[in-house]
Short mmCIF file of C-alpha atoms and ligand atoms in Angstrom, two decimals:
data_model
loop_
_atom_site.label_atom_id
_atom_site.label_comp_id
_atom_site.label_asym_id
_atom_site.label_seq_id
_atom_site.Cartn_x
_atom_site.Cartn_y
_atom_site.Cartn_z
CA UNK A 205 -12.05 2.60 56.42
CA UNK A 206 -10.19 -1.21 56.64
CA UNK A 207 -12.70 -3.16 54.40
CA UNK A 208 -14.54 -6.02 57.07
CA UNK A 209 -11.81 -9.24 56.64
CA UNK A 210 -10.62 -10.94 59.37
CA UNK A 211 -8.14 -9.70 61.59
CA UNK A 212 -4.91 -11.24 62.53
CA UNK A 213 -3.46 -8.88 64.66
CA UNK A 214 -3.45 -4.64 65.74
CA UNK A 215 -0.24 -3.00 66.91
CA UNK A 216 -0.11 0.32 67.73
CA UNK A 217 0.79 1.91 64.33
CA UNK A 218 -0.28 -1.53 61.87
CA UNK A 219 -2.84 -3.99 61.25
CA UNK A 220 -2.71 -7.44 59.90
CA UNK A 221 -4.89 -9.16 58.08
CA UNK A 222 -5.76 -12.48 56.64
CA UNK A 223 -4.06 -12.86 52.88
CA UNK A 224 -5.81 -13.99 50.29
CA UNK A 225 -3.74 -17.28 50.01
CA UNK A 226 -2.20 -19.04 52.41
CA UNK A 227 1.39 -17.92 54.02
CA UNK A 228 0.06 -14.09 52.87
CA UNK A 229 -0.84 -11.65 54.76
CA UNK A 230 -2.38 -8.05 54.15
CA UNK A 231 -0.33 -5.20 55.91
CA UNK A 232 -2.45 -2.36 57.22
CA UNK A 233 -0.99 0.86 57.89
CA UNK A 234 -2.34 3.02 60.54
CA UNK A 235 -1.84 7.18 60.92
CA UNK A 236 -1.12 6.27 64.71
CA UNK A 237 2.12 7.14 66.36
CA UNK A 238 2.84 5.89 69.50
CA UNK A 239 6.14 6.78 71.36
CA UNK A 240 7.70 5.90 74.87
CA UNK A 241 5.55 2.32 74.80
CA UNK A 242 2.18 3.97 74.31
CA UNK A 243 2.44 6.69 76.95
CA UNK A 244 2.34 9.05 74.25
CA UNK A 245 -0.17 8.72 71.43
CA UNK A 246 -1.17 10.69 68.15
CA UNK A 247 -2.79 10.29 65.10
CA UNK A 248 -0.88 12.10 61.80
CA UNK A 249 -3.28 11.97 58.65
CA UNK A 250 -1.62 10.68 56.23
CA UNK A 251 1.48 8.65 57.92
CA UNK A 252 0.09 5.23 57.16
CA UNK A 253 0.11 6.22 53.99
CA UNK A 254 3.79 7.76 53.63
CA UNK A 255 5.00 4.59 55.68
CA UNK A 256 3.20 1.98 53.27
CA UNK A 257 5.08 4.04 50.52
CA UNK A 258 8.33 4.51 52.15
CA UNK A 259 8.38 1.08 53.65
CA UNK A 260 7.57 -0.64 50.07
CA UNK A 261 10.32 1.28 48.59
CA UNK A 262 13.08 0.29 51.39
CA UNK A 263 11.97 -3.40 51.01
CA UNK A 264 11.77 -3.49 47.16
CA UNK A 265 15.03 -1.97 47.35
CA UNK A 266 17.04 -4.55 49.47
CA UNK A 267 15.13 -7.87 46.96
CA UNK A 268 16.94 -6.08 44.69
CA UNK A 269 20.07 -6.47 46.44
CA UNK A 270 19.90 -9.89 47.41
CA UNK A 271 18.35 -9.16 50.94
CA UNK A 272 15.31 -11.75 51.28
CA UNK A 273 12.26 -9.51 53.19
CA UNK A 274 8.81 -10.15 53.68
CA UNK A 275 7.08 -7.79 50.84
CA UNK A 276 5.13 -9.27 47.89
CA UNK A 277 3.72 -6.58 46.47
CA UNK A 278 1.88 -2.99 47.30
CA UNK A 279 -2.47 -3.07 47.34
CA UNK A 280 -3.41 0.23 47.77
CA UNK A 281 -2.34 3.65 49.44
CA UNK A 282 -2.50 2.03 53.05
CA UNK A 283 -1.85 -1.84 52.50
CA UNK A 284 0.99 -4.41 50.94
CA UNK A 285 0.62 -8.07 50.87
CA UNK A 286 3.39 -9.55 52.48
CA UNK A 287 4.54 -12.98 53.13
CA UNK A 288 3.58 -14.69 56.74
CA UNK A 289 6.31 -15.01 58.99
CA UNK A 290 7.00 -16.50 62.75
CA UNK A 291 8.39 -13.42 63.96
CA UNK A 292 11.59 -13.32 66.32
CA UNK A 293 10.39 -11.58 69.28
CA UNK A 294 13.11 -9.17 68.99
CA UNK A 295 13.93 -5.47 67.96
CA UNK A 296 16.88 -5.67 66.35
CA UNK A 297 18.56 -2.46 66.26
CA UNK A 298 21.55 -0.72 64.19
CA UNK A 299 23.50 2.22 65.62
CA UNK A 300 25.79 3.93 63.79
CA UNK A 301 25.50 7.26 65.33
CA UNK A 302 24.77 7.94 69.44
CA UNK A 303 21.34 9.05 70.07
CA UNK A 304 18.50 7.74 71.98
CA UNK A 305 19.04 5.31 74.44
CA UNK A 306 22.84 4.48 73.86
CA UNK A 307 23.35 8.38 74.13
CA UNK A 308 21.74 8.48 77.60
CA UNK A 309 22.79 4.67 78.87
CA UNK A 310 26.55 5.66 78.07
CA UNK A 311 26.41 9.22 78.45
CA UNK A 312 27.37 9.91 74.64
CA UNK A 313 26.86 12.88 73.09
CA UNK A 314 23.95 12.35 70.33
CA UNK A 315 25.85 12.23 67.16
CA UNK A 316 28.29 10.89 67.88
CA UNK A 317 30.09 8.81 65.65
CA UNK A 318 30.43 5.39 66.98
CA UNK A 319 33.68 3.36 66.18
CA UNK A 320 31.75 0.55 63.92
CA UNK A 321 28.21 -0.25 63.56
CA UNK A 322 26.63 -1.63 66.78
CA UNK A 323 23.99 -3.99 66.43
CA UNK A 324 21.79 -4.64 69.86
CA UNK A 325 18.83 -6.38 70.84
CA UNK A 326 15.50 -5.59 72.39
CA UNK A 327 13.05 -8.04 73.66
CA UNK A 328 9.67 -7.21 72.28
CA UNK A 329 7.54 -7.37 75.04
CA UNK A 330 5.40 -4.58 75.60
CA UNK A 331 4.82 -5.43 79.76
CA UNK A 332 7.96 -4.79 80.13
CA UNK A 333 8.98 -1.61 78.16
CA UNK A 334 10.91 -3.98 75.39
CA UNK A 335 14.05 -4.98 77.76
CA UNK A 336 17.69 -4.64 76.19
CA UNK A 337 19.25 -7.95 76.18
CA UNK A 338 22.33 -9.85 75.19
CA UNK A 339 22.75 -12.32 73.07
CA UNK A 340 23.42 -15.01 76.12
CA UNK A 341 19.98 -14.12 77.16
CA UNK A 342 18.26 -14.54 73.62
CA UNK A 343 19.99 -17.95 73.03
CA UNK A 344 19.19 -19.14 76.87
CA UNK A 345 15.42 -18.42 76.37
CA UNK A 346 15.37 -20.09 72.78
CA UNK A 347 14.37 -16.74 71.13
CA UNK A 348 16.90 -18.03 68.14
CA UNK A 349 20.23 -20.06 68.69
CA UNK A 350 23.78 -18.96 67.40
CA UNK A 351 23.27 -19.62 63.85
CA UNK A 352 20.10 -17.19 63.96
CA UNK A 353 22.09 -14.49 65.56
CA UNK A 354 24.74 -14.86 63.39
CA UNK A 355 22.32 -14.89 60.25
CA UNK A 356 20.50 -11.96 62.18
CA UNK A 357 23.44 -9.95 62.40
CA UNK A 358 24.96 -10.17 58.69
CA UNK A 359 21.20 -9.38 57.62
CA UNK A 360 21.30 -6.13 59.68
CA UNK A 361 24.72 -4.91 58.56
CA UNK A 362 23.44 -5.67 55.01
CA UNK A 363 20.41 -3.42 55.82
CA UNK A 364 22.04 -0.81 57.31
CA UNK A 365 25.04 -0.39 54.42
CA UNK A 366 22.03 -0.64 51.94
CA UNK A 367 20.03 2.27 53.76
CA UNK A 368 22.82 4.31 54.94
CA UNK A 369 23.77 4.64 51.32
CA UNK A 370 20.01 5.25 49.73
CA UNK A 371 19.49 7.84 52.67
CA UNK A 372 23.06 9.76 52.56
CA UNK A 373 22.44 10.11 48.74
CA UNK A 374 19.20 12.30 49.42
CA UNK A 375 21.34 14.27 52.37
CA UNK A 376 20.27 11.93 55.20
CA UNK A 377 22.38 10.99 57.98
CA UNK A 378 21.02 7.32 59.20
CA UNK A 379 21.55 7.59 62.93
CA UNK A 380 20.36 4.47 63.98
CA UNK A 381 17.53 2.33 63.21
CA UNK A 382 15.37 -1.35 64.08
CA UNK A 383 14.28 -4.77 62.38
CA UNK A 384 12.35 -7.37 63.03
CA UNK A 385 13.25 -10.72 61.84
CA UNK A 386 10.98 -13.35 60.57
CA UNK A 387 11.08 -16.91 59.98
CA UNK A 388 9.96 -18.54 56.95
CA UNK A 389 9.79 -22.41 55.90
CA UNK A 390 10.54 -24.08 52.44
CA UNK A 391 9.65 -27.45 53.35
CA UNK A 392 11.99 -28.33 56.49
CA UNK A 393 14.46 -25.73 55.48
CA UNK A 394 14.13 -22.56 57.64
CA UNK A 395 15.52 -19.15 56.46
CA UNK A 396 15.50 -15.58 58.25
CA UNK A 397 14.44 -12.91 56.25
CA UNK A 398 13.45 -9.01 56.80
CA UNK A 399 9.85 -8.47 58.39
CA UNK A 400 7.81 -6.00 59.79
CA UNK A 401 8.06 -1.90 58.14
CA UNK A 402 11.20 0.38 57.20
CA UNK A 403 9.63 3.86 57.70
CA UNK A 404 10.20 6.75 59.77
CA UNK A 405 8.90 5.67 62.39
CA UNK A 406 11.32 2.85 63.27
CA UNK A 407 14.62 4.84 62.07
CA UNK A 408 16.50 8.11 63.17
CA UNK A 409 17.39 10.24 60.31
CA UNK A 410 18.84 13.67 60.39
CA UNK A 411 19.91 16.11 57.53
CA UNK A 412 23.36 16.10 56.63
CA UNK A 413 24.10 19.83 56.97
CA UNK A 414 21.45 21.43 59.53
CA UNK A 415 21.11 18.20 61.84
CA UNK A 416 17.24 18.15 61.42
CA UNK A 417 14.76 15.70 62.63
CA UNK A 418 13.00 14.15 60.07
CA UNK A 419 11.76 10.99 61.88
CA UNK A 420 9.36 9.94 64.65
CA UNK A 421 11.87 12.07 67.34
CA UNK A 422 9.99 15.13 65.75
CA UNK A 423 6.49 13.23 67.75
CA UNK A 424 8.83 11.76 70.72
CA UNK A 425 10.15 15.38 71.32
CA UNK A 426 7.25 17.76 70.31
CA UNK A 427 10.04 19.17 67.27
CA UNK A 428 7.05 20.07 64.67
CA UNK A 429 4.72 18.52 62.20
CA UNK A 430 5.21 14.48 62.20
CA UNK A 431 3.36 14.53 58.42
CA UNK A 432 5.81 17.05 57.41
CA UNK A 433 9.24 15.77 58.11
CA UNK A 434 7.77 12.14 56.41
CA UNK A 435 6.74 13.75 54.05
CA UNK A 436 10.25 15.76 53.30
CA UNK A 437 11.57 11.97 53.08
CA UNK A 438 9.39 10.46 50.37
CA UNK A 439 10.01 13.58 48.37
CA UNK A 440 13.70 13.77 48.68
CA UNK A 441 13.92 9.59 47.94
CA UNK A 442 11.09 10.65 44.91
CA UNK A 443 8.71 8.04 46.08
CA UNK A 444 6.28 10.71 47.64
CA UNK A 445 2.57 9.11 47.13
CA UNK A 446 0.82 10.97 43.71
CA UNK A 447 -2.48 10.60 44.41
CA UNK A 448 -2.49 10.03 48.23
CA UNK A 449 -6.19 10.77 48.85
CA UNK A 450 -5.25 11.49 52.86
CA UNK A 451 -3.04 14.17 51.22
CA UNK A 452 -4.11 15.64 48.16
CA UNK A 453 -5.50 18.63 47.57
CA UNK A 454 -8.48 18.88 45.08
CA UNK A 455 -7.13 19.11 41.44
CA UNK A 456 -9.37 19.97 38.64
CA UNK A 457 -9.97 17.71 35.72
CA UNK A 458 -10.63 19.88 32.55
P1 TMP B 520 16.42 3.86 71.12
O1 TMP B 520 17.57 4.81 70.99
O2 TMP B 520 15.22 4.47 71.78
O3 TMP B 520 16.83 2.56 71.76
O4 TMP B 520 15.95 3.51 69.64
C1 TMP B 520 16.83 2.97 68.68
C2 TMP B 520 16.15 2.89 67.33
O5 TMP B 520 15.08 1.96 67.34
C3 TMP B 520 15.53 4.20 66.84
O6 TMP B 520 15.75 4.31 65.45
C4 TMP B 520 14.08 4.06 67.10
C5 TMP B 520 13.84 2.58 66.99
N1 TMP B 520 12.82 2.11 67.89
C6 TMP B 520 11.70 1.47 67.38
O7 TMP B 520 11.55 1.33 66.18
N2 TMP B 520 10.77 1.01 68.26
C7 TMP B 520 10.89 1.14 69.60
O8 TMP B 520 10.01 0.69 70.33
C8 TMP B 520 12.05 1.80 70.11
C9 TMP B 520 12.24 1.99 71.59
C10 TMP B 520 12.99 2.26 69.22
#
């Protein structure tokens, strides 16, 4: 159970909470999937704890490239404390293969290999099924101006070189994935930096030699056990959670 603190906000897969200082939050991770904007719903024992794992490890990972994101530091098996951001309303998403959307919008057959990485924006809004839109529309509204994008953009590519590499060493294709971007202040100076979760559930990833599923596609499609393709992540990147209660089997302690 979440211990009783007061609630900033519930998604459909996370929860956040109040931090225990200010410009902190606490990062909650639920065993909820959701797919196709909440027409299709599950609950996976044991995801939220995989992605708190998996998405700890992916953010630790880029700090230690130089990539600025929003983790602090992990709790426990379901919660990190990360740093409060303004978020971008935006999904900010990296294609380097055709699948998805861009497969069916362009008639592409998934897998394809596109000609560079494509970087493309969503609207998160979830009233209206997270709209694509361009970047005319996002600096027209106000969602960020030019200098955002641009900062959004070479943030992204950094991501996806940085994860394309970590995955493809374990065997993993990275198809495509999504960000969100936050905004943080230092004084009057503003700076972008990486927000939100890097899991499963917000990336396509496919084995190098058989093609397999081993993201949230396996729950969009029906392709098998959602726990079980996470879980054949966290073990190939070693990170797979030791003592994950959710998981565990009994042991005995002589
Ligand atoms: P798409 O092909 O459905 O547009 O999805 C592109 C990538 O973005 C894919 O890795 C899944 C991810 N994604 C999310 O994380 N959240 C969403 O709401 C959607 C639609 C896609």
């Amino acid at each position: 159970m979440a211990p009783r603190r007061k609630k900033i906000y519930e998604g459909k897969a996370k929860i956040l909470y109040e931090g225990p200082e200010p410009g902190t939050l606490i990062q909650y991770f639920k065993d909820d999937a959701t797919a196709f904007n909440a027409q299709k719903k599950a609950v996976f024992e044991g995801k939220g704890v995989l992605n708190n794992r998996l998405s700890e490890y992916f953010m630790t990972g880029l700090g230690n490239v130089g990539v600025p994101t929003h983790f602090i530091r992990t709790l426990n098996m379901r919660e990190q404390l990360i740093r409060q951001v303004e978020i971008i309303p935006l999904e900010v998403i990296v294609r380097n293969f055709a699948a998805g959307s861009i497969a069916k919008r362009l008639g592409l057959e998934e897998g394809l290999a596109l000609p560079r990485p494509v970087v493309e924006y969503s609207y998160k809004n979830d009233a209206l099924g997270d709209p694509m839109v361009s970047e005319e529309y996002i600096v027209a509204f106000g969602w960020a101006n030019q200098q955002d994008l641009d900062d959004i953009v070479a943030l992204a590519l950094r991501v996806n070189d940085f994860l394309s590499g970590v995955f493809y060493a374990v065997g993993i294709k990275l198809i495509d994935f999504k960000i969100e971007i936050g905004r943080v202040w230092d004084g009057d100076f503003m700076r972008l930096i990486v927000a939100d979760e890097i899991s499963p559930d917000s990336c396509r990833l496919w084995d190098v030699k058989t093609g397999q599923k081993l993201d949230k596609d396996v729950f969009r499609r029906d392709l098998g056990s959602l726990t079980d393709a996470y879980t054949e992540v966290a073990r190939r990147l070693g990170v797979l959670p030791t003592n994950a209660t959710a998981m565990a089997k009994p042991t005995l302690i002589n």
